[in-house]
PDB file of C-alpha atoms and ligand atoms in Angstrom:
ATOM      1  CA  MET C   1     171.783 174.850 281.401  1.00 45.00           C
ATOM      2  CA  ALA C   2     173.434 177.580 278.856  1.00 53.00           C
ATOM      3  CA  GLY C   3     172.443 178.811 276.350  1.00 79.00           C
ATOM      4  CA  SER C   4     169.416 180.305 275.257  1.00 89.00           C
ATOM      5  CA  LEU C   5     167.239 179.088 272.635  1.00 93.00           C
ATOM      6  CA  ASP C   6     166.811 180.132 268.597  1.00 94.00           C
ATOM      7  CA  PRO C   7     163.685 181.050 266.801  1.00 95.00           C
ATOM      8  CA  ILE C   8     162.762 177.032 265.834  1.00 97.00           C
ATOM      9  CA  GLU C   9     163.373 176.117 268.841  1.00 96.00           C
ATOM     10  CA  THR C  10     161.742 178.682 270.783  1.00 96.00           C
ATOM     11  CA  LEU C  11     158.449 178.203 268.232  1.00 97.00           C
ATOM     12  CA  VAL C  12     158.399 174.968 268.098  1.00 98.00           C
ATOM     13  CA  ALA C  13     159.140 174.071 272.179  1.00 97.00           C
ATOM     14  CA  LEU C  14     155.570 175.586 272.806  1.00 97.00           C
ATOM     15  CA  ASP C  15     154.613 174.663 275.902  1.00 95.00           C
ATOM     16  CA  ALA C  16     150.843 173.997 274.695  1.00 93.00           C
ATOM     17  CA  GLY C  17     149.613 170.498 276.578  1.00 89.00           C
ATOM     18  CA  GLY C  18     150.999 173.042 279.537  1.00 90.00           C
ATOM     19  CA  ARG C  19     153.440 169.899 280.261  1.00 89.00           C
ATOM     20  CA  GLY C  20     156.337 171.601 282.186  1.00 90.00           C
ATOM     21  CA  ILE C  21     158.440 169.989 279.049  1.00 92.00           C
ATOM     22  CA  ALA C  22     160.087 173.313 278.855  1.00 88.00           C
ATOM     23  CA  ARG C  23     162.984 172.815 280.850  1.00 90.00           C
ATOM     24  CA  LEU C  24     163.980 169.907 278.927  1.00 95.00           C
ATOM     25  CA  VAL C  25     164.743 171.589 276.105  1.00 96.00           C
ATOM     26  CA  ARG C  26     168.763 172.236 275.369  1.00 94.00           C
ATOM     27  CA  PRO C  27     169.527 175.179 273.109  1.00 95.00           C
ATOM     28  CA  GLY C  28     171.354 173.769 270.475  1.00 96.00           C
ATOM     29  CA  GLU C  29     170.390 170.746 270.200  1.00 97.00           C
ATOM     30  CA  ALA C  30     168.138 170.085 267.478  1.00 98.00           C
ATOM     31  CA  ARG C  31     170.811 171.531 264.916  1.00 97.00           C
ATOM     32  CA  ARG C  32     173.353 169.486 265.378  1.00 98.00           C
ATOM     33  CA  ALA C  33     170.891 166.788 265.271  1.00 98.00           C
ATOM     34  CA  ALA C  34     169.943 167.950 261.871  1.00 98.00           C
ATOM     35  CA  GLU C  35     173.597 168.815 260.868  1.00 98.00           C
ATOM     36  CA  SER C  36     174.488 165.116 262.021  1.00 98.00           C
ATOM     37  CA  LEU C  37     172.255 164.307 259.717  1.00 98.00           C
ATOM     38  CA  PHE C  38     172.261 166.313 257.091  1.00 98.00           C
ATOM     39  CA  GLY C  39     176.220 164.668 256.845  1.00 98.00           C
ATOM     40  CA  GLY C  40     174.823 161.401 256.939  1.00 98.00           C
ATOM     41  CA  ALA C  41     174.193 159.320 253.636  1.00 97.00           C
ATOM     42  CA  GLY C  42     171.540 157.422 255.138  1.00 97.00           C
ATOM     43  CA  CYS C  43     169.023 157.266 257.631  1.00 98.00           C
ATOM     44  CA  LEU C  44     166.309 154.210 259.255  1.00 98.00           C
ATOM     45  CA  LEU C  45     163.123 156.477 260.408  1.00 98.00           C
ATOM     46  CA  LEU C  46     161.687 154.685 263.774  1.00 98.00           C
ATOM     47  CA  THR C  47     157.915 156.204 265.129  1.00 98.00           C
ATOM     48  CA  GLY C  48     154.826 154.448 267.088  1.00 98.00           C
ATOM     49  CA  PHE C  49     153.128 154.839 270.345  1.00 98.00           C
ATOM     50  CA  VAL C  50     150.776 152.928 270.986  1.00 97.00           C
ATOM     51  CA  VAL C  51     148.399 154.236 273.941  1.00 92.00           C
ATOM     52  CA  ARG C  52     145.843 151.364 274.710  1.00 92.00           C
ATOM     53  CA  PRO C  53     146.028 147.422 273.503  1.00 92.00           C
ATOM     54  CA  GLY C  54     144.155 147.048 269.881  1.00 91.00           C
ATOM     55  CA  GLU C  55     145.065 149.765 269.277  1.00 92.00           C
ATOM     56  CA  ALA C  56     147.166 151.844 266.592  1.00 94.00           C
ATOM     57  CA  ALA C  57     150.402 154.270 266.606  1.00 96.00           C
ATOM     58  CA  GLU C  58     148.712 157.654 267.945  1.00 97.00           C
ATOM     59  CA  THR C  59     149.420 160.556 265.674  1.00 98.00           C
ATOM     60  CA  ASP C  60     152.138 162.020 267.163  1.00 98.00           C
ATOM     61  CA  GLY C  61     155.424 160.891 265.594  1.00 98.00           C
ATOM     62  CA  PRO C  62     154.469 159.568 261.585  1.00 98.00           C
ATOM     63  CA  SER C  63     154.144 162.391 260.098  1.00 98.00           C
ATOM     64  CA  GLY C  64     156.939 164.929 261.735  1.00 98.00           C
ATOM     65  CA  THR C  65     158.834 161.673 260.716  1.00 98.00           C
ATOM     66  CA  VAL C  66     156.876 161.385 257.151  1.00 98.00           C
ATOM     67  CA  ALA C  67     158.151 165.681 257.616  1.00 98.00           C
ATOM     68  CA  LEU C  68     161.813 163.741 257.879  1.00 98.00           C
ATOM     69  CA  GLY C  69     162.267 160.740 256.331  1.00 98.00           C
ATOM     70  CA  ARG C  70     161.236 163.172 253.436  1.00 98.00           C
ATOM     71  CA  ALA C  71     163.431 166.116 253.727  1.00 98.00           C
ATOM     72  CA  LEU C  72     166.601 163.873 253.387  1.00 98.00           C
ATOM     73  CA  HIS C  73     165.279 161.574 251.044  1.00 98.00           C
ATOM     74  CA  ARG C  74     165.429 164.905 248.973  1.00 98.00           C
ATOM     75  CA  LEU C  75     168.722 165.466 250.733  1.00 98.00           C
ATOM     76  CA  GLY C  76     170.204 162.310 248.404  1.00 98.00           C
ATOM     77  CA  LYS C  77     170.361 160.271 251.857  1.00 98.00           C
ATOM     78  CA  ALA C  78     169.365 156.045 251.608  1.00 98.00           C
ATOM     79  CA  VAL C  79     166.150 156.433 254.056  1.00 98.00           C
ATOM     80  CA  HIS C  80     163.936 153.302 255.261  1.00 98.00           C
ATOM     81  CA  TYR C  81     161.170 153.321 258.455  1.00 98.00           C
ATOM     82  CA  LEU C  82     160.824 150.338 260.239  1.00 98.00           C
ATOM     83  CA  ALA C  83     157.260 149.675 260.877  1.00 98.00           C
ATOM     84  CA  ASP C  84     155.782 147.518 263.404  1.00 96.00           C
ATOM     85  CA  LEU C  85     151.667 146.478 263.047  1.00 96.00           C
ATOM     86  CA  PRO C  86     150.543 149.603 264.519  1.00 97.00           C
ATOM     87  CA  VAL C  87     151.841 152.040 263.572  1.00 98.00           C
ATOM     88  CA  LEU C  88     151.987 150.361 259.947  1.00 98.00           C
ATOM     89  CA  PRO C  89     148.844 151.923 258.786  1.00 98.00           C
ATOM     90  CA  LEU C  90     149.658 155.174 260.124  1.00 98.00           C
ATOM     91  CA  LEU C  91     152.406 155.502 257.538  1.00 98.00           C
ATOM     92  CA  GLU C  92     151.478 153.864 254.873  1.00 98.00           C
ATOM     93  CA  ALA C  93     148.431 156.104 255.056  1.00 98.00           C
ATOM     94  CA  SER C  94     151.099 159.106 254.509  1.00 98.00           C
ATOM     95  CA  GLY C  95     153.050 157.994 251.947  1.00 97.00           C
ATOM     96  CA  LYS C  96     149.843 157.323 249.636  1.00 97.00           C
ATOM     97  CA  ALA C  97     148.278 160.974 251.306  1.00 97.00           C
ATOM     98  CA  LEU C  98     151.905 162.272 250.210  1.00 95.00           C
ATOM     99  CA  GLY C  99     151.690 160.536 246.692  1.00 93.00           C
ATOM    100  CA  GLU C 100     154.742 158.706 247.277  1.00 89.00           C
ATOM    101  CA  PRO C 101     154.855 155.468 248.376  1.00 87.00           C
ATOM    102  CA  LEU C 102     157.069 154.924 251.467  1.00 97.00           C
ATOM    103  CA  PRO C 103     160.344 152.711 251.677  1.00 98.00           C
ATOM    104  CA  LEU C 104     159.192 150.577 254.457  1.00 98.00           C
ATOM    105  CA  ILE C 105     160.035 147.457 256.844  1.00 98.00           C
ATOM    106  CA  PRO C 106     156.882 146.298 258.519  1.00 98.00           C
ATOM    107  CA  LEU C 107     158.186 144.094 261.114  1.00 98.00           C
ATOM    108  CA  PRO C 108     155.978 141.094 262.331  1.00 97.00           C
ATOM    109  CA  GLY C 109     153.355 141.465 265.222  1.00 94.00           C
ATOM    110  CA  GLU C 110     154.771 139.544 267.839  1.00 96.00           C
ATOM    111  CA  PRO C 111     157.292 141.854 269.795  1.00 96.00           C
ATOM    112  CA  ALA C 112     160.528 139.471 269.614  1.00 96.00           C
ATOM    113  CA  ALA C 113     160.312 139.125 266.232  1.00 98.00           C
ATOM    114  CA  ALA C 114     159.773 142.350 265.657  1.00 98.00           C
ATOM    115  CA  LEU C 115     162.792 143.409 267.094  1.00 98.00           C
ATOM    116  CA  ARG C 116     164.340 140.276 265.443  1.00 98.00           C
ATOM    117  CA  GLU C 117     163.818 141.530 262.521  1.00 98.00           C
ATOM    118  CA  ALA C 118     164.669 145.399 263.770  1.00 98.00           C
ATOM    119  CA  ARG C 119     167.946 144.189 264.363  1.00 97.00           C
ATOM    120  CA  THR C 120     168.923 142.518 260.269  1.00 97.00           C
ATOM    121  CA  ALA C 121     167.299 145.375 259.213  1.00 97.00           C
ATOM    122  CA  LEU C 122     169.457 147.687 260.595  1.00 96.00           C
ATOM    123  CA  ARG C 123     172.502 145.179 260.221  1.00 95.00           C
ATOM    124  CA  SER C 124     172.087 144.765 255.867  1.00 96.00           C
ATOM    125  CA  LEU C 125     171.340 148.665 255.782  1.00 97.00           C
ATOM    126  CA  ARG C 126     174.305 149.423 257.208  1.00 96.00           C
ATOM    127  CA  PRO C 127     172.474 153.471 257.709  1.00 97.00           C
ATOM    128  CA  THR C 128     174.480 156.381 260.052  1.00 98.00           C
ATOM    129  CA  HIS C 129     171.710 157.277 261.352  1.00 98.00           C
ATOM    130  CA  LEU C 130     169.047 155.658 263.504  1.00 98.00           C
ATOM    131  CA  VAL C 131     166.208 158.155 264.994  1.00 98.00           C
ATOM    132  CA  ALA C 132     162.830 156.976 266.850  1.00 98.00           C
ATOM    133  CA  ILE C 133     160.234 159.745 267.194  1.00 98.00           C
ATOM    134  CA  GLU C 134     157.735 159.829 269.670  1.00 98.00           C
ATOM    135  CA  ARG C 135     158.633 156.447 270.085  1.00 98.00           C
ATOM    136  CA  PRO C 136     158.832 154.397 274.023  1.00 98.00           C
ATOM    137  CA  GLY C 137     161.985 154.916 275.842  1.00 98.00           C
ATOM    138  CA  ARG C 138     162.458 151.716 278.623  1.00 98.00           C
ATOM    139  CA  ALA C 139     162.425 153.634 282.471  1.00 98.00           C
ATOM    140  CA  ALA C 140     164.510 152.150 284.849  1.00 98.00           C
ATOM    141  CA  ASP C 141     161.835 149.322 285.501  1.00 98.00           C
ATOM    142  CA  GLY C 142     162.544 147.712 282.721  1.00 98.00           C
ATOM    143  CA  GLU C 143     158.535 148.523 281.714  1.00 98.00           C
ATOM    144  CA  TYR C 144     157.322 151.302 279.237  1.00 98.00           C
ATOM    145  CA  TYR C 145     155.130 154.060 280.249  1.00 98.00           C
ATOM    146  CA  ASN C 146     152.643 157.011 279.631  1.00 96.00           C
ATOM    147  CA  THR C 147     152.542 160.497 280.818  1.00 94.00           C
ATOM    148  CA  ARG C 148     150.600 159.309 283.368  1.00 94.00           C
ATOM    149  CA  GLY C 149     152.332 156.729 284.902  1.00 96.00           C
ATOM    150  CA  LEU C 150     151.039 153.963 283.906  1.00 96.00           C
ATOM    151  CA  SER C 151     151.892 150.564 281.683  1.00 97.00           C
ATOM    152  CA  VAL C 152     152.156 150.338 278.178  1.00 97.00           C
ATOM    153  CA  THR C 153     154.752 147.735 278.347  1.00 97.00           C
ATOM    154  CA  ALA C 154     152.645 144.582 276.663  1.00 96.00           C
ATOM    155  CA  TRP C 155     150.995 146.948 273.501  1.00 95.00           C
ATOM    156  CA  ASN C 156     154.777 148.025 272.267  1.00 97.00           C
ATOM    157  CA  ALA C 157     156.862 146.328 270.873  1.00 97.00           C
ATOM    158  CA  PRO C 158     161.002 146.744 272.359  1.00 98.00           C
ATOM    159  CA  LEU C 159     162.610 148.494 269.184  1.00 98.00           C
ATOM    160  CA  ASP C 160     163.606 151.471 271.480  1.00 98.00           C
ATOM    161  CA  ARG C 161     166.852 148.484 272.426  1.00 98.00           C
ATOM    162  CA  LEU C 162     167.962 148.853 268.868  1.00 97.00           C
ATOM    163  CA  PHE C 163     169.364 152.289 269.870  1.00 97.00           C
ATOM    164  CA  LEU C 164     171.146 150.816 273.804  1.00 94.00           C
ATOM    165  CA  ARG C 165     173.815 149.181 271.487  1.00 81.00           C
ATOM    166  CA  ARG C 166     174.777 151.051 269.355  1.00 77.00           C
ATOM    167  CA  ARG C 167     178.505 152.044 267.687  1.00 80.00           C
ATOM    168  CA  GLY C 168     179.480 153.001 265.294  1.00 88.00           C
ATOM    169  CA  LEU C 169     175.703 154.673 264.113  1.00 95.00           C
ATOM    170  CA  VAL C 170     174.823 158.821 265.133  1.00 98.00           C
ATOM    171  CA  THR C 171     171.579 158.315 267.362  1.00 98.00           C
ATOM    172  CA  VAL C 172     168.665 161.151 267.583  1.00 98.00           C
ATOM    173  CA  GLY C 173     165.356 160.821 270.119  1.00 98.00           C
ATOM    174  CA  VAL C 174     162.635 163.035 269.656  1.00 98.00           C
ATOM    175  CA  GLY C 175     160.090 163.354 272.275  1.00 98.00           C
ATOM    176  CA  ASP C 176     157.459 165.620 274.295  1.00 97.00           C
ATOM    177  CA  GLY C 177     156.320 163.747 277.297  1.00 97.00           C
ATOM    178  CA  GLY C 178     160.068 162.152 279.224  1.00 98.00           C
ATOM    179  CA  ASN C 179     159.159 158.784 277.951  1.00 98.00           C
ATOM    180  CA  GLU C 180     160.463 158.222 274.698  1.00 98.00           C
ATOM    181  CA  VAL C 181     163.365 156.862 273.585  1.00 98.00           C
ATOM    182  CA  GLY C 182     166.104 159.652 273.929  1.00 98.00           C
ATOM    183  CA  MET C 183     165.147 161.064 277.303  1.00 98.00           C
ATOM    184  CA  GLY C 184     167.912 159.353 279.166  1.00 98.00           C
ATOM    185  CA  ARG C 185     170.145 162.575 278.265  1.00 96.00           C
ATOM    186  CA  VAL C 186     167.760 164.176 280.442  1.00 97.00           C
ATOM    187  CA  ARG C 187     166.306 161.359 282.433  1.00 97.00           C
ATOM    188  CA  ARG C 188     166.619 163.649 286.369  1.00 97.00           C
ATOM    189  CA  ALA C 189     165.288 167.059 284.863  1.00 97.00           C
ATOM    190  CA  VAL C 190     162.465 164.041 283.741  1.00 97.00           C
ATOM    191  CA  GLY C 191     161.890 163.331 287.229  1.00 96.00           C
ATOM    192  CA  ARG C 192     162.553 166.309 288.792  1.00 94.00           C
ATOM    193  CA  CYS C 193     159.412 168.336 285.729  1.00 92.00           C
ATOM    194  CA  LEU C 194     157.481 166.064 285.273  1.00 94.00           C
ATOM    195  CA  PRO C 195     154.223 165.274 287.185  1.00 94.00           C
ATOM    196  CA  HIS C 196     155.157 160.747 287.270  1.00 97.00           C
ATOM    197  CA  GLY C 197     158.575 161.547 286.354  1.00 97.00           C
ATOM    198  CA  ALA C 198     160.715 159.589 288.780  1.00 96.00           C
ATOM    199  CA  THR C 199     158.527 156.548 286.967  1.00 98.00           C
ATOM    200  CA  ILE C 200     158.058 157.133 283.519  1.00 98.00           C
ATOM    201  CA  ALA C 201     161.343 158.596 283.047  1.00 98.00           C
ATOM    202  CA  SER C 202     163.197 156.724 279.545  1.00 98.00           C
ATOM    203  CA  THR C 203     166.977 155.239 280.423  1.00 98.00           C
ATOM    204  CA  VAL C 204     167.296 155.741 276.696  1.00 98.00           C
ATOM    205  CA  ALA C 205     169.617 157.560 275.970  1.00 98.00           C
ATOM    206  CA  THR C 206     170.290 158.945 271.898  1.00 98.00           C
ATOM    207  CA  ASP C 207     173.703 161.033 271.148  1.00 97.00           C
ATOM    208  CA  HIS C 208     170.816 163.652 270.399  1.00 98.00           C
ATOM    209  CA  LEU C 209     168.317 164.132 271.729  1.00 98.00           C
ATOM    210  CA  VAL C 210     165.117 167.258 270.346  1.00 98.00           C
ATOM    211  CA  VAL C 211     161.960 168.205 272.930  1.00 98.00           C
ATOM    212  CA  ALA C 212     159.253 169.812 272.341  1.00 98.00           C
ATOM    213  CA  GLY C 213     155.782 170.623 272.593  1.00 97.00           C
ATOM    214  CA  THR C 214     154.990 167.757 269.563  1.00 98.00           C
ATOM    215  CA  SER C 215     156.981 165.458 269.151  1.00 98.00           C
ATOM    216  CA  ASN C 216     156.161 166.630 265.041  1.00 98.00           C
ATOM    217  CA  TRP C 217     157.131 169.289 266.118  1.00 98.00           C
ATOM    218  CA  GLY C 218     159.534 169.037 266.955  1.00 98.00           C
ATOM    219  CA  ALA C 219     161.078 166.841 264.118  1.00 98.00           C
ATOM    220  CA  TRP C 220     159.698 169.792 262.084  1.00 98.00           C
ATOM    221  CA  ALA C 221     162.530 171.851 263.721  1.00 98.00           C
ATOM    222  CA  LEU C 222     165.725 168.825 262.708  1.00 98.00           C
ATOM    223  CA  VAL C 223     163.761 169.949 258.531  1.00 98.00           C
ATOM    224  CA  ALA C 224     163.617 173.160 259.479  1.00 98.00           C
ATOM    225  CA  TYR C 225     167.520 173.395 259.944  1.00 98.00           C
ATOM    226  CA  LEU C 226     168.025 170.729 257.065  1.00 98.00           C
ATOM    227  CA  SER C 227     166.365 173.688 255.036  1.00 98.00           C
ATOM    228  CA  LEU C 228     168.897 176.397 256.604  1.00 97.00           C
ATOM    229  CA  LEU C 229     171.292 173.622 256.032  1.00 97.00           C
ATOM    230  CA  ALA C 230     170.634 173.070 251.782  1.00 97.00           C
ATOM    231  CA  GLY C 231     169.373 176.349 250.853  1.00 97.00           C
ATOM    232  CA  ARG C 232     166.027 175.206 250.142  1.00 97.00           C
ATOM    233  CA  GLN C 233     162.730 174.378 251.635  1.00 98.00           C
ATOM    234  CA  LEU C 234     162.054 171.305 252.960  1.00 98.00           C
ATOM    235  CA  LEU C 235     158.963 171.447 254.892  1.00 98.00           C
ATOM    236  CA  PRO C 236     155.266 169.865 255.026  1.00 98.00           C
ATOM    237  CA  THR C 237     153.311 172.945 253.862  1.00 98.00           C
ATOM    238  CA  PRO C 238     149.728 173.283 256.434  1.00 98.00           C
ATOM    239  CA  GLU C 239     147.698 171.549 253.840  1.00 98.00           C
ATOM    240  CA  GLU C 240     150.588 167.901 253.939  1.00 98.00           C
ATOM    241  CA  GLU C 241     149.893 168.390 257.406  1.00 98.00           C
ATOM    242  CA  ARG C 242     146.434 168.587 256.750  1.00 98.00           C
ATOM    243  CA  ARG C 243     146.055 164.987 254.341  1.00 98.00           C
ATOM    244  CA  LEU C 244     148.578 163.799 257.100  1.00 98.00           C
ATOM    245  CA  ILE C 245     147.011 163.524 259.347  1.00 98.00           C
ATOM    246  CA  GLU C 246     143.681 162.692 258.439  1.00 98.00           C
ATOM    247  CA  ALA C 247     144.537 159.880 256.125  1.00 98.00           C
ATOM    248  CA  GLN C 248     146.288 158.763 259.815  1.00 98.00           C
ATOM    249  CA  VAL C 249     142.798 158.935 260.989  1.00 98.00           C
ATOM    250  CA  GLU C 250     140.645 157.121 259.155  1.00 98.00           C
ATOM    251  CA  VAL C 251     142.828 153.616 259.100  1.00 98.00           C
ATOM    252  CA  GLY C 252     142.552 153.460 262.775  1.00 97.00           C
ATOM    253  CA  GLY C 253     145.265 156.123 264.349  1.00 98.00           C
ATOM    254  CA  VAL C 254     144.404 158.117 267.926  1.00 97.00           C
ATOM    255  CA  ASP C 255     145.273 161.252 269.380  1.00 97.00           C
ATOM    256  CA  GLY C 256     147.543 160.016 271.801  1.00 95.00           C
ATOM    257  CA  ILE C 257     145.831 162.425 275.299  1.00 94.00           C
ATOM    258  CA  THR C 258     142.691 163.068 274.213  1.00 94.00           C
ATOM    259  CA  GLY C 259     142.138 158.329 272.555  1.00 93.00           C
ATOM    260  CA  GLN C 260     139.586 160.009 270.233  1.00 95.00           C
ATOM    261  CA  ALA C 261     140.430 158.825 266.346  1.00 95.00           C
ATOM    262  CA  ALA C 262     139.883 162.814 265.322  1.00 95.00           C
ATOM    263  CA  PRO C 263     141.823 164.379 263.201  1.00 96.00           C
ATOM    264  CA  THR C 264     144.108 166.646 266.531  1.00 97.00           C
ATOM    265  CA  VAL C 265     147.698 165.324 267.928  1.00 97.00           C
ATOM    266  CA  ASP C 266     148.264 165.475 271.397  1.00 97.00           C
ATOM    267  CA  GLY C 267     145.091 166.977 272.203  1.00 97.00           C
ATOM    268  CA  LEU C 268     145.506 170.131 270.275  1.00 97.00           C
ATOM    269  CA  PRO C 269     143.132 171.198 267.333  1.00 97.00           C
ATOM    270  CA  LEU C 270     144.813 170.600 263.426  1.00 98.00           C
ATOM    271  CA  ALA C 271     144.130 174.181 263.090  1.00 98.00           C
ATOM    272  CA  LEU C 272     147.107 174.255 265.808  1.00 98.00           C
ATOM    273  CA  HIS C 273     149.136 172.188 264.534  1.00 98.00           C
ATOM    274  CA  GLN C 274     148.696 173.952 260.493  1.00 98.00           C
ATOM    275  CA  ARG C 275     149.280 177.364 261.843  1.00 98.00           C
ATOM    276  CA  LEU C 276     153.245 176.281 263.478  1.00 98.00           C
ATOM    277  CA  LEU C 277     154.043 174.627 260.011  1.00 98.00           C
ATOM    278  CA  GLY C 278     153.330 177.854 258.565  1.00 98.00           C
ATOM    279  CA  LEU C 279     154.947 180.049 261.402  1.00 98.00           C
ATOM    280  CA  LEU C 280     157.764 177.630 260.979  1.00 98.00           C
ATOM    281  CA  ARG C 281     157.638 178.041 257.217  1.00 98.00           C
ATOM    282  CA  GLU C 282     158.312 181.636 257.807  1.00 98.00           C
ATOM    283  CA  LEU C 283     160.350 181.595 259.661  1.00 97.00           C
ATOM    284  CA  THR C 284     163.065 179.053 257.496  1.00 97.00           C
ATOM    285  CA  GLU C 285     162.093 181.092 254.143  1.00 97.00           C
ATOM    286  CA  TYR C 286     163.340 184.406 256.381  1.00 96.00           C
ATOM    287  CA  GLY C 287     166.597 182.162 256.971  1.00 95.00           C
ATOM    288  CA  LEU C 288     167.320 181.652 254.313  1.00 95.00           C
ATOM    289  CA  ALA C 289     166.692 185.091 252.637  1.00 94.00           C
ATOM    290  CA  GLN C 290     169.096 186.225 255.618  1.00 90.00           C
ATOM    291  CA  GLY C 291     172.242 183.934 253.940  1.00 79.00           C
ATOM    292  CA  ASP C 292     173.023 180.672 254.064  1.00 53.00           C
ATOM    293  CA  GLY C 293     172.968 177.535 256.862  1.00 56.00           C
ATOM    294  CA  ARG C 294     176.265 179.091 258.582  1.00 54.00           C
ATOM    295  CA  ARG C 295     175.164 182.280 258.088  1.00 51.00           C
ATOM    296  CA  ALA C 296     171.510 181.282 259.381  1.00 48.00           C
ATOM    297  CA  THR C 297     173.304 179.654 262.615  1.00 52.00           C
ATOM    298  CA  ARG C 298     173.832 183.510 264.142  1.00 54.00           C
ATOM    299  CA  TRP C 299     170.369 182.414 266.170  1.00 54.00           C
ATOM    300  CA  GLU C 300     172.334 180.955 268.317  1.00 48.00           C
ATOM    301  CA  GLY C 301     172.022 183.010 270.868  1.00 40.00           C
TER     302      GLY C 301
HETATM  303 ZN1   ZN L   1     155.101 161.634 273.377  1.00 58.34          ZN
HETATM  304 ZN1   ZN L   2     153.454 163.287 272.022  1.00 58.34          ZN
END
């Protein structure tokens, strides 16, 4: 693919888990997604990947989603979160950890009812943007898969359907494994580059696709670009990230790779996430010191 990655993209594309996602990253996509969100009026956010039956959602997704939601709220956008049962406690705990109750739309446990209520919310809120961060997206056979090629369809509500018919709305997908909403944009590359890629590749495409080492990092990249556009730092602090992840694990959040109820994300220790966030904040400060968001796009390369 043409173009090279700027420092923000380079940092969040760090493939610390050795997943082979580097070739899925599309240069400039995250910046363009952020520019679109910056110009929007309202955003409906969706996250939550359930790895095993009966469990709460994994720790990748909610923290980045909350970081993005808070940034957009601070920029005056109307922000709401769709919260089906497995992710609701994680989002509630995240709001408490930040001391800001989040505008959650709780969805019923029955999958078809959850989809119906999500559609009703979409119709009544009329957001300009619909964003999925680490949310299962159906593969060619209609199933949802984990990265090992096993079906997780039975315990993830079919909210990816919201992205299939999406007139009059800009959609953004953030993922790290090829099996999430948005990856339909790069499904052939997922098939070629990732283990079980041909099976798990999501067919659900979004207008913008952000691929990163973990989905939380992809969301942080969006916040970093929003910060450059707004002329102020909007990223959470590493200390806030610690509070978010610990609060999520306390209410049942699990690591999506190890399956453990431990303050890790995708098998990577919390300290690694905090350091990467700290570095991303430094990069953003540097970009802000160089000038405004327009000047900072010299990073396009
Ligand atoms: Zn993932
Ligand atoms: Zn992940």
